[in-house]
Short mmCIF file of C-alpha atoms and ligand atoms in Angstrom, two decimals:
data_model
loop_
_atom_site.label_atom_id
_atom_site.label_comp_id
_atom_site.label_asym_id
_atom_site.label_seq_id
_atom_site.Cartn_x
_atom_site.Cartn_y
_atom_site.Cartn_z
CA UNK A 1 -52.79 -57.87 -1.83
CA UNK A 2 -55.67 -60.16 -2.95
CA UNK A 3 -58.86 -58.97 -4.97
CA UNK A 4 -60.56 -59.68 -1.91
CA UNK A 5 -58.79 -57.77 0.38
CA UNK A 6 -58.59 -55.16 -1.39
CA UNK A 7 -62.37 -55.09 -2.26
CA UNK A 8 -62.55 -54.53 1.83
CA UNK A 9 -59.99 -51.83 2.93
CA UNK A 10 -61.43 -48.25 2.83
CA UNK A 11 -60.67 -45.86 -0.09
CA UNK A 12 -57.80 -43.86 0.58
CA UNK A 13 -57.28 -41.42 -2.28
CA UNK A 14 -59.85 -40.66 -4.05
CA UNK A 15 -59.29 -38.08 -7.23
CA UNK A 16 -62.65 -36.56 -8.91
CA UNK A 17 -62.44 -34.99 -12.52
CA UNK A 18 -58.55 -33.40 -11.66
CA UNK A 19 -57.17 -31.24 -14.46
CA UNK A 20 -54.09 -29.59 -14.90
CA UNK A 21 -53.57 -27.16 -17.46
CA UNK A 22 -50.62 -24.75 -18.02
CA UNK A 23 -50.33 -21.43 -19.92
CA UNK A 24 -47.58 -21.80 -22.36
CA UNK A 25 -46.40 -18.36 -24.06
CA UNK A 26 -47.15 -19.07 -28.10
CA UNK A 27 -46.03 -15.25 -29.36
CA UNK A 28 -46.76 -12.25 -28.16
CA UNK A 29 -49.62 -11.65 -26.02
CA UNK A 30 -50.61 -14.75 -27.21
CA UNK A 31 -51.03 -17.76 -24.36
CA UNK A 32 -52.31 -21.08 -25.56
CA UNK A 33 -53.05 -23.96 -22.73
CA UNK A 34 -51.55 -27.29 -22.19
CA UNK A 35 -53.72 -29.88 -21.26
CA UNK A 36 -51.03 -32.18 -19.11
CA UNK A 37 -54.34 -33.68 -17.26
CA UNK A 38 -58.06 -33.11 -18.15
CA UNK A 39 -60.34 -34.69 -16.02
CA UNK A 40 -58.88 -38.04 -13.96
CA UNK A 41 -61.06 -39.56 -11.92
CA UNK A 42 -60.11 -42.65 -9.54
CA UNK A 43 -59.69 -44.46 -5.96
CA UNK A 44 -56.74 -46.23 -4.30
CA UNK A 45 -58.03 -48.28 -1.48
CA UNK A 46 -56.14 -48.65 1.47
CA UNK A 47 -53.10 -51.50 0.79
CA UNK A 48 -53.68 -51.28 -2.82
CA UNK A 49 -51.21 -50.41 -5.87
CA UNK A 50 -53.11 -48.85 -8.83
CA UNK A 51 -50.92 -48.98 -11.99
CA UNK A 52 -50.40 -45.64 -14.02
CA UNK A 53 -48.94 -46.26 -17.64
CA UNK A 54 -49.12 -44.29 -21.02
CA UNK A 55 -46.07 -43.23 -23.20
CA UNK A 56 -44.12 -40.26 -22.17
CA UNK A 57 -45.84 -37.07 -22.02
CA UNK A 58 -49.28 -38.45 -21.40
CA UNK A 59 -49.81 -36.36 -18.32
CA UNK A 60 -49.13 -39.61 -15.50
CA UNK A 61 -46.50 -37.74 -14.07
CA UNK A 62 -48.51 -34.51 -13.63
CA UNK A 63 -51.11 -36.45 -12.45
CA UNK A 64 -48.99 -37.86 -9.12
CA UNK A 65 -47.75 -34.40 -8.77
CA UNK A 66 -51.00 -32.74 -8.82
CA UNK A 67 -53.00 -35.00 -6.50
CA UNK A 68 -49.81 -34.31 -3.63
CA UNK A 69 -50.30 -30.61 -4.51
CA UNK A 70 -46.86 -29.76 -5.66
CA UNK A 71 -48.73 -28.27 -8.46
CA UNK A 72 -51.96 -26.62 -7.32
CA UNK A 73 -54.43 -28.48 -9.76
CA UNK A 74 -56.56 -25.94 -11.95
CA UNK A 75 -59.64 -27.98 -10.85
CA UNK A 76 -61.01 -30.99 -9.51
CA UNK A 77 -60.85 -32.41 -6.27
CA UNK A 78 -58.54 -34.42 -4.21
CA UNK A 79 -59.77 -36.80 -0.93
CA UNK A 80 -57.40 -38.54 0.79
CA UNK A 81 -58.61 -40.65 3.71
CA UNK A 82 -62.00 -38.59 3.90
CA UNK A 83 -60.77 -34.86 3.99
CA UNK A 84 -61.28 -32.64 0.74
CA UNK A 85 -57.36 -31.44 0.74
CA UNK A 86 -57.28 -27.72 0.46
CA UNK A 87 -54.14 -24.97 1.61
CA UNK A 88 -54.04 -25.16 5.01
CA UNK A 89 -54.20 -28.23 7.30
CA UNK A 90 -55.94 -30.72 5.13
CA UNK A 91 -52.66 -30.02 2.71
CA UNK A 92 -50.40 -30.49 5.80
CA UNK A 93 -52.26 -33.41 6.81
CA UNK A 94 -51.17 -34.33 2.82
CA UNK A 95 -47.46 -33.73 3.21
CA UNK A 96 -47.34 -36.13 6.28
CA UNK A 97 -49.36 -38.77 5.05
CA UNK A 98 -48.48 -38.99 1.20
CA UNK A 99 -44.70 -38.85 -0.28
CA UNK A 100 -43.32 -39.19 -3.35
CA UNK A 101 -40.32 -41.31 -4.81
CA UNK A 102 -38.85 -39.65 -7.95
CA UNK A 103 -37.90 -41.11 -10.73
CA UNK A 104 -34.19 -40.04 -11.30
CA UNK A 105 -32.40 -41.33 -8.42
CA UNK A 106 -29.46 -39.48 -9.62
CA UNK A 107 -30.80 -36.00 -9.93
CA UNK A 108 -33.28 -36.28 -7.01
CA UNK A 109 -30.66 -36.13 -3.98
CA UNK A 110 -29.01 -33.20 -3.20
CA UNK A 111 -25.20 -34.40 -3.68
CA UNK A 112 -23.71 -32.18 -0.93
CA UNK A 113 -25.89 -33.61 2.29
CA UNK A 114 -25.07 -36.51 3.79
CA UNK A 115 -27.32 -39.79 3.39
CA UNK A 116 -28.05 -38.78 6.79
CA UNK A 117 -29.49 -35.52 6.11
CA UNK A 118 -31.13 -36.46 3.02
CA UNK A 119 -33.04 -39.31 4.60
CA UNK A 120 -34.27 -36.99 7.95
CA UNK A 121 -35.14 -34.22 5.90
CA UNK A 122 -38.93 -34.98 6.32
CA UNK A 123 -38.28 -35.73 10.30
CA UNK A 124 -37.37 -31.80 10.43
CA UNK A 125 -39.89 -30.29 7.97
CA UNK A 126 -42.46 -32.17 10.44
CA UNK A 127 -40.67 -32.12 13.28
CA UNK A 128 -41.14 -35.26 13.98
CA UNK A 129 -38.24 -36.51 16.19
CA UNK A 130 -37.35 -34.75 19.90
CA UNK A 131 -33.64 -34.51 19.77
CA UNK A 132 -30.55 -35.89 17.99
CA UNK A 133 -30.43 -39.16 19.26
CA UNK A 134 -33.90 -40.15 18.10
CA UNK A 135 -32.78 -38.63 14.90
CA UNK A 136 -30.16 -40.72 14.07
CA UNK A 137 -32.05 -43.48 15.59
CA UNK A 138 -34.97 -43.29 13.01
CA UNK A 139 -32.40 -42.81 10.04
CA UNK A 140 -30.49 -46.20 11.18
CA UNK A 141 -34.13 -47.76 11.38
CA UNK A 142 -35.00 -46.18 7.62
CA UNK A 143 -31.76 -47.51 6.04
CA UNK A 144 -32.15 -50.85 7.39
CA UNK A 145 -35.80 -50.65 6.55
CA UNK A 146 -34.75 -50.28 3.01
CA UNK A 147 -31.64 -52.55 2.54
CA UNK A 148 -29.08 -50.30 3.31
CA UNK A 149 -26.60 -50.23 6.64
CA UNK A 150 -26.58 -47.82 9.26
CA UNK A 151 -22.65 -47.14 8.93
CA UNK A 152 -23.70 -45.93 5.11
CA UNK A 153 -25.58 -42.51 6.88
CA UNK A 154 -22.26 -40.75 6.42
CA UNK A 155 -21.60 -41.23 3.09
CA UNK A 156 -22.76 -38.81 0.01
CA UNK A 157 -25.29 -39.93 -2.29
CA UNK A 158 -22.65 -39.62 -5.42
CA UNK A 159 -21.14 -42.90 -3.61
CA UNK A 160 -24.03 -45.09 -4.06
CA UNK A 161 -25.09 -47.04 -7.29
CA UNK A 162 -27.88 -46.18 -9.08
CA UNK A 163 -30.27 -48.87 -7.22
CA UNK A 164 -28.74 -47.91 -3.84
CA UNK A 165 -29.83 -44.14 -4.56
CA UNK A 166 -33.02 -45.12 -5.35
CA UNK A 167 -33.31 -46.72 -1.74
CA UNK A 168 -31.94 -43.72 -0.12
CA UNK A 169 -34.76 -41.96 -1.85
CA UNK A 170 -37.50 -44.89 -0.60
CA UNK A 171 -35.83 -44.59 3.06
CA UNK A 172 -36.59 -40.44 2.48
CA UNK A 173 -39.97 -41.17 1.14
CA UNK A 174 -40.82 -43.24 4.29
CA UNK A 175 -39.11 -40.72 7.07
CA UNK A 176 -42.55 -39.23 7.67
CA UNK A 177 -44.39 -42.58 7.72
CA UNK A 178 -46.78 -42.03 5.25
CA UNK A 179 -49.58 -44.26 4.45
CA UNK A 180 -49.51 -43.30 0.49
CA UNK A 181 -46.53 -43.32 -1.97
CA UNK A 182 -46.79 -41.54 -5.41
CA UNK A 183 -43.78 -44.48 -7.30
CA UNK A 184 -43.00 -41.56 -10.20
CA UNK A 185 -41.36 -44.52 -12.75
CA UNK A 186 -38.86 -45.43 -9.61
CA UNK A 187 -36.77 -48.29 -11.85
CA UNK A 188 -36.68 -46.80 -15.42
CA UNK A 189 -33.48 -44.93 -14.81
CA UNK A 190 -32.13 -48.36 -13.66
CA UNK A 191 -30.67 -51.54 -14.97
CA UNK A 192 -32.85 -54.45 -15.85
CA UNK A 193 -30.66 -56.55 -13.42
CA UNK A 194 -31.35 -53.99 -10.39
CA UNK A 195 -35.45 -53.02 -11.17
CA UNK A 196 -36.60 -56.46 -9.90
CA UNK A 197 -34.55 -55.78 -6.52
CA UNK A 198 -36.17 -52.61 -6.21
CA UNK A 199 -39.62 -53.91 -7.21
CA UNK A 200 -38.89 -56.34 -4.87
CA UNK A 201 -38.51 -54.11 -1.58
CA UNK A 202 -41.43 -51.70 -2.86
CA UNK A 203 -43.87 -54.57 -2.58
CA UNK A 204 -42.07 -55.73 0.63
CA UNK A 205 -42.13 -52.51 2.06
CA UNK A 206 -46.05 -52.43 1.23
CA UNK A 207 -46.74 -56.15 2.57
CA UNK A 208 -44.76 -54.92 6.05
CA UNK A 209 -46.08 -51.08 6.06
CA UNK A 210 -49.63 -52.32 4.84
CA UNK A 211 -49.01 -48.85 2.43
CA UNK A 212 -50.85 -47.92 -0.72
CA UNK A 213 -48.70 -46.75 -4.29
CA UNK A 214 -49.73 -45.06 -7.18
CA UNK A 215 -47.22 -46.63 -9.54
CA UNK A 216 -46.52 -44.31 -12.56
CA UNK A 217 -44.34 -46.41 -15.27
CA UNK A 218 -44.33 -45.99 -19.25
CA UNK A 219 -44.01 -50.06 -19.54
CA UNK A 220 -47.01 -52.70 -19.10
CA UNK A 221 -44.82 -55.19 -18.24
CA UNK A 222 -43.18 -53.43 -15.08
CA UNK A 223 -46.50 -52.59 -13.82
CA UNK A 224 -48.08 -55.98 -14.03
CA UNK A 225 -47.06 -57.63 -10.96
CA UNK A 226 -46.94 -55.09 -8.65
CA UNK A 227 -50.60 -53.56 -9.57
CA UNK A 228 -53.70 -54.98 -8.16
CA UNK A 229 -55.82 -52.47 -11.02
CA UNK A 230 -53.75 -50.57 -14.04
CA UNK A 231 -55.12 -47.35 -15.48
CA UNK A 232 -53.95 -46.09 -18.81
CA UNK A 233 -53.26 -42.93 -20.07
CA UNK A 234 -53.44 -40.94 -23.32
CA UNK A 235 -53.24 -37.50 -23.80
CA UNK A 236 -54.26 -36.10 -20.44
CA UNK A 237 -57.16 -38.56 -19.69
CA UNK A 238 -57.52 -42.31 -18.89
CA UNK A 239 -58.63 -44.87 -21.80
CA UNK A 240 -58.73 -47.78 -19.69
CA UNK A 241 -58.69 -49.01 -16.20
CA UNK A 242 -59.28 -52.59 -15.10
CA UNK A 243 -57.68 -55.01 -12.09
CA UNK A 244 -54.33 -55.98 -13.14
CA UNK A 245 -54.81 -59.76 -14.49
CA UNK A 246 -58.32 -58.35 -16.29
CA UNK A 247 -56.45 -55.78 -18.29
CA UNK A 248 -53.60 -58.50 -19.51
CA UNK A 249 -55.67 -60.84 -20.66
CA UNK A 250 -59.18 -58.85 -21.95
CA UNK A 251 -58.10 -55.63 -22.79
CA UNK A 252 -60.59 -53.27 -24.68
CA UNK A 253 -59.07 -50.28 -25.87
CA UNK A 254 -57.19 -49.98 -28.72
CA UNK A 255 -54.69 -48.55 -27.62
CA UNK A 256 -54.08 -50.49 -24.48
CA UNK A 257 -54.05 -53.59 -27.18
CA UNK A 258 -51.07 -51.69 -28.58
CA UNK A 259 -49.31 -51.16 -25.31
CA UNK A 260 -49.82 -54.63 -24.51
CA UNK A 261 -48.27 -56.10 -28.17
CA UNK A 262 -45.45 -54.29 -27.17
CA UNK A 263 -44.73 -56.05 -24.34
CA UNK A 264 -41.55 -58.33 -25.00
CA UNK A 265 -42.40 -62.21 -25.03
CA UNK A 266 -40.42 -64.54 -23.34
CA UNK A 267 -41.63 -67.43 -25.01
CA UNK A 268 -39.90 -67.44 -28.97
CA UNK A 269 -43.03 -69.62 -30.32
CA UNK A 270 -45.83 -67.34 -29.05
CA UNK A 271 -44.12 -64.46 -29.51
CA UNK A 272 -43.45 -65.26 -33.26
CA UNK A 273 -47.21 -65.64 -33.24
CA UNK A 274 -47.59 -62.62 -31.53
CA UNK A 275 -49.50 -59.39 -33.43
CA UNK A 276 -47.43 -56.17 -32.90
CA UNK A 277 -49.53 -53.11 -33.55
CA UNK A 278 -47.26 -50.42 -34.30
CA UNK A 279 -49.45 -47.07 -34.06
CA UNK A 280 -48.77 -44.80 -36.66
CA UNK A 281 -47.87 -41.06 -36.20
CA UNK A 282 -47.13 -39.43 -33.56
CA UNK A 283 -48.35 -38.71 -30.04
CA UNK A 284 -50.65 -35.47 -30.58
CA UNK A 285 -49.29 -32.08 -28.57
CA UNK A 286 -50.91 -31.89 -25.72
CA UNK A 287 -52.09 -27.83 -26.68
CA UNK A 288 -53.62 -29.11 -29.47
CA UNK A 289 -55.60 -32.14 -28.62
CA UNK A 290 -58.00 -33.90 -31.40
CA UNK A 291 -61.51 -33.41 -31.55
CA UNK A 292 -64.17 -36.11 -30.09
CA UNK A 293 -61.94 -39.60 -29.40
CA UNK A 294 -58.70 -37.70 -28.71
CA UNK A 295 -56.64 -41.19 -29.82
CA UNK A 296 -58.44 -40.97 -33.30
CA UNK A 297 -55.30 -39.82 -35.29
CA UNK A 298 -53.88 -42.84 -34.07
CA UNK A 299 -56.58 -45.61 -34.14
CA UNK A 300 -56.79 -48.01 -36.66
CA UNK A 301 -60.69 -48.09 -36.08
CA UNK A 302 -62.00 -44.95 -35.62
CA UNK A 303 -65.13 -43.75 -37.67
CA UNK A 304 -66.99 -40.46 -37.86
CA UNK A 305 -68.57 -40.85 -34.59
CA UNK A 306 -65.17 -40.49 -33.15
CA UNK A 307 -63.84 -37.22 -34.29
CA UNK A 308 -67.44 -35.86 -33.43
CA UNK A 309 -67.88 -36.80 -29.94
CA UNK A 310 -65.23 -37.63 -26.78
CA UNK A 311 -66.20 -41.13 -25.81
CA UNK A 312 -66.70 -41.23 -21.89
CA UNK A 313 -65.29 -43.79 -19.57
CA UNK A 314 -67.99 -46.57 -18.62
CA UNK A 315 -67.69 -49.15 -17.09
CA UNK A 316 -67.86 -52.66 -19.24
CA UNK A 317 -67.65 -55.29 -17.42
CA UNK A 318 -67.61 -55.25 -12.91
CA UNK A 319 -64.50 -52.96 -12.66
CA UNK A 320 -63.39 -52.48 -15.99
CA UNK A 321 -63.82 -49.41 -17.48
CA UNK A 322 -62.54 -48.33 -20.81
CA UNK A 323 -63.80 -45.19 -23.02
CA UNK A 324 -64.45 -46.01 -26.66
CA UNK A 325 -67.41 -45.91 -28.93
CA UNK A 326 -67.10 -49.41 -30.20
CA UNK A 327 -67.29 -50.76 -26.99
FE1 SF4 B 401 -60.65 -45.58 -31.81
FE2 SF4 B 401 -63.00 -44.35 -32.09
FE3 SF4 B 401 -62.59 -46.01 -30.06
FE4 SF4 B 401 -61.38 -43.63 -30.11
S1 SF4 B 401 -63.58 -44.01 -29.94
S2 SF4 B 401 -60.46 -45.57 -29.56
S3 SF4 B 401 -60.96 -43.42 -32.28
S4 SF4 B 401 -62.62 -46.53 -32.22
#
């Protein structure tokens, strides 16, 4: 979708200061939290794909997890097209409108139902066909949707390649029609060779099904042509968050510089030239987060101000926000 376009659709999803923390046993009597997600605030417009990166265990998955309620977040709100989603209808309303595509296409389908069942699962949780017919009907329409023939609605998901699960789990994603689509890293468990084809019918899906993604991936590079904004992650909160193109070429924050020189180079001259910066240590636990800048063990250019005081998330430039002192 273009910049303009996008600028126009209404906001969908909109997610104000959500945190998710968990008590983790540390001894006895003794509970410590986990800070998987403290305080994420932003808006997916209607047709748009917002990018969600950071290394493993920054909190992205949590945070797609938490704004569909399967966990109830400790605080914070969640609007999705207008309604302040609560138990109770607004969360039903949720469950219709919003799915999820996991990112384990092996794990995530049960191996003893039938493509068939897999696919209509949402049809019966919402009831959303009449009678058998219609049933099968819509299933045929989903597979085909996704890439996949109707004759292959027998079959059991262990007899489907890895990219071929992953469509099964699209098809069962889109059962319920939903407007909004949480992409939890949907090609990582895949070959290099089969993530394109997938990326592929995501944003085909979207361009057809005018649907919105939150696409959660650890990799820049996998992000960058399917987002229309990218916000990263570290340790629970976003550093940086910018339109797509903006965040390639004038990223801010240190530590999206360092995702970005990690980002493989197809060209051998300029990526000879090319600056890695490899981050040293590593990635603080989440129960035990830093003081002030909570990146400064890792940052090449932090100062005293930064292990004093948390730097907030302003805005820099029109729609680019990152959250360091320096800047
Ligand atoms: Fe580095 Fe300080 Fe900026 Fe944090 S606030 S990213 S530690 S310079």
């Amino acid at each position: 979708m273009t910049e303009t376009a996008q600028a126009n659709n209404k906001i969908l999803l909109d997610v104000r200061d959500l945190k998710q923390h968990f008590p983790i046993a540390t001894g006895f009597f003794k509970t410590s939290m986990l800070k998987a997600v403290d305080g994420v605030s932003f808006s997916i417009r209607a047709g748009e794909t917002l990018g969600l990166v950071g290394e493993s265990g920054c909190g992205k998955t949590t945070v797609g997890r938490s704004l569909l309620y399967l966990y109830t977040p400790t605080s914070g709100e969640v609007v999705f097209d207008g309604a302040r989603i609560a138990p109770g209808p607004t969360l039903d309303m949720l469950r219709r409108r919003a799915q999820i595509v996991f990112q384990d296409p092996y794990s995530a389908l049960n191996p003893r139902m039938t493509v068939s069942d897999i696919v209509a699962e949402p049809l019966d949780v919402h009831k959303l066909t009449s009678d058998k017919n219609e049933r099968t009907e819509r299933v045929q329409a989903l597979l085909n949707l996704v890439g996949l023939s109707s004759e292959q609605a027998t079959r059991y998901a262990h007899e489907f390649s890895g990219g071929q699960r992953q469509r099964i789990g699209i098809a069962r994603a889109l059962a319920s029609k939903p407007e909004f689509i949480v992409c939890d890293e949907p090609v990582s468990a895949l070959d290099v060779s089969i993530q394109a084809q997938v990326l592929n019918t995501l944003e085909d899906l979207q361009a057809r099904l005018g649907l919105s993604y939150l696409f959660i991936a650890h990799d820049l590079s996998v992000v960058k042509h399917i987002s229309n904004r990218i916000a990263v992650m570290y340790l629970g909160r976003i550093v940086e968050l910018a339109p797509s193109i903006e965040l390639h070429r004038h990223a801010q924050h240190p530590y999206t510089l360092s995702l970005l020189s990690a980002v493989p180079i197809p060209d051998p001259d300029r990526s000879r030239k090319a600056r890695r910066i490899i981050l040293s240590g590593d990635v603080p636990s989440p129960m035990n987060v830093p003081s002030g800048c909570s990146f400064r063990t890792r940052c090449s250019m932090a100062n005293d101000i930064c292990a004093g005081e948390a730097p907030s998330l302003r805005e820099i430039s029109p729609g680019h926000y990152a959250s360091c002192h320096l800047l």
